[in-house]
Amino acid sequence: MLVLTRRVNEKVVLPSLGVTVQVLSARNGVVRLGVAAPAEVKVLREELLPRPPPAVGVTSPTRR
């Protein structure tokens, strides 16, 4: 994972995808990002991604 520090109005560019991400504002632990991308590039928030089905025979860890 690449970790970057950006200030308000600074950008991160992914030129091979034609995508630009700009920090619009940051305050009280909330960051607003703007994403400019071609129409054929899907941009989704992580919580909107489909969840894979649970693996068969795998149990979740128990709390102690």
PDB file of C-alpha atoms in Angstrom:
ATOM      1  CA  MET A   1       0.000   0.000   0.000  1.00  0.00           C
ATOM      2  CA  LEU A   2       1.269   3.442  -0.905  1.00  0.00           C
ATOM      3  CA  VAL A   3       0.603   5.982   1.848  1.00  0.00           C
ATOM      4  CA  LEU A   4       0.588   9.661   0.847  1.00  0.00           C
ATOM      5  CA  THR A   5       0.186  12.919   2.697  1.00  0.00           C
ATOM      6  CA  ARG A   6      -1.791  15.575   0.822  1.00  0.00           C
ATOM      7  CA  ARG A   7      -3.086  18.987   1.808  1.00  0.00           C
ATOM      8  CA  VAL A   8      -6.388  20.546   0.760  1.00  0.00           C
ATOM      9  CA  ASN A   9      -6.494  21.135  -3.021  1.00  0.00           C
ATOM     10  CA  GLU A  10      -3.553  18.805  -3.666  1.00  0.00           C
ATOM     11  CA  LYS A  11      -4.054  15.865  -6.028  1.00  0.00           C
ATOM     12  CA  VAL A  12      -2.992  12.298  -6.659  1.00  0.00           C
ATOM     13  CA  VAL A  13      -2.975  11.287 -10.320  1.00  0.00           C
ATOM     14  CA  LEU A  14      -3.215   7.767 -11.761  1.00  0.00           C
ATOM     15  CA  PRO A  15      -2.260   8.601 -15.359  1.00  0.00           C
ATOM     16  CA  SER A  16      -2.598   5.110 -16.810  1.00  0.00           C
ATOM     17  CA  LEU A  17      -6.261   5.080 -15.673  1.00  0.00           C
ATOM     18  CA  GLY A  18      -6.996   8.734 -16.395  1.00  0.00           C
ATOM     19  CA  VAL A  19      -7.995   9.216 -12.737  1.00  0.00           C
ATOM     20  CA  THR A  20      -7.339  12.213 -10.490  1.00  0.00           C
ATOM     21  CA  VAL A  21      -8.155  12.303  -6.782  1.00  0.00           C
ATOM     22  CA  GLN A  22      -8.216  15.709  -5.074  1.00  0.00           C
ATOM     23  CA  VAL A  23      -8.482  16.533  -1.375  1.00  0.00           C
ATOM     24  CA  LEU A  24     -11.400  18.991  -1.198  1.00  0.00           C
ATOM     25  CA  SER A  25     -11.507  19.523   2.570  1.00  0.00           C
ATOM     26  CA  ALA A  26     -10.300  18.004   5.810  1.00  0.00           C
ATOM     27  CA  ARG A  27     -11.595  18.844   9.270  1.00  0.00           C
ATOM     28  CA  ASN A  28     -12.589  17.070  12.468  1.00  0.00           C
ATOM     29  CA  GLY A  29     -11.283  13.740  11.195  1.00  0.00           C
ATOM     30  CA  VAL A  30     -13.404  13.882   8.009  1.00  0.00           C
ATOM     31  CA  VAL A  31     -11.771  14.124   4.589  1.00  0.00           C
ATOM     32  CA  ARG A  32     -13.752  15.007   1.443  1.00  0.00           C
ATOM     33  CA  LEU A  33     -12.268  13.691  -1.790  1.00  0.00           C
ATOM     34  CA  GLY A  34     -13.132  14.525  -5.365  1.00  0.00           C
ATOM     35  CA  VAL A  35     -12.526  11.849  -7.994  1.00  0.00           C
ATOM     36  CA  ALA A  36     -12.308  12.691 -11.700  1.00  0.00           C
ATOM     37  CA  ALA A  37     -12.356   9.575 -13.884  1.00  0.00           C
ATOM     38  CA  PRO A  38     -13.445   8.555 -17.369  1.00  0.00           C
ATOM     39  CA  ALA A  39     -16.986   7.185 -17.607  1.00  0.00           C
ATOM     40  CA  GLU A  40     -15.696   3.644 -18.228  1.00  0.00           C
ATOM     41  CA  VAL A  41     -13.830   3.608 -14.877  1.00  0.00           C
ATOM     42  CA  LYS A  42     -16.060   2.552 -11.975  1.00  0.00           C
ATOM     43  CA  VAL A  43     -15.529   4.497  -8.761  1.00  0.00           C
ATOM     44  CA  LEU A  44     -17.235   3.010  -5.693  1.00  0.00           C
ATOM     45  CA  ARG A  45     -17.024   3.446  -1.952  1.00  0.00           C
ATOM     46  CA  GLU A  46     -15.727   0.258  -0.360  1.00  0.00           C
ATOM     47  CA  GLU A  47     -18.989  -0.402   1.505  1.00  0.00           C
ATOM     48  CA  LEU A  48     -20.838  -0.597  -1.828  1.00  0.00           C
ATOM     49  CA  LEU A  49     -18.685  -3.427  -3.208  1.00  0.00           C
ATOM     50  CA  PRO A  50     -20.376  -6.824  -3.313  1.00  0.00           C
ATOM     51  CA  ARG A  51     -19.263  -9.074  -0.476  1.00  0.00           C
ATOM     52  CA  PRO A  52     -17.809 -12.439  -1.431  1.00  0.00           C
ATOM     53  CA  PRO A  53     -19.706 -15.438  -0.055  1.00  0.00           C
ATOM     54  CA  PRO A  54     -18.167 -16.987   3.072  1.00  0.00           C
ATOM     55  CA  ALA A  55     -15.759 -19.819   2.389  1.00  0.00           C
ATOM     56  CA  VAL A  56     -17.128 -23.306   3.030  1.00  0.00           C
ATOM     57  CA  GLY A  57     -15.725 -24.978   6.134  1.00  0.00           C
ATOM     58  CA  VAL A  58     -14.183 -21.791   7.519  1.00  0.00           C
ATOM     59  CA  THR A  59     -15.417 -20.675  10.900  1.00  0.00           C
ATOM     60  CA  SER A  60     -15.083 -17.195  12.261  1.00  0.00           C
ATOM     61  CA  PRO A  61     -12.748 -16.733  15.239  1.00  0.00           C
ATOM     62  CA  THR A  62     -14.400 -16.780  18.642  1.00  0.00           C
ATOM     63  CA  ARG A  63     -14.064 -13.976  21.151  1.00  0.00           C
ATOM     64  CA  ARG A  64     -12.462 -14.746  24.452  1.00  0.00           C
TER      65      ARG A  64
END
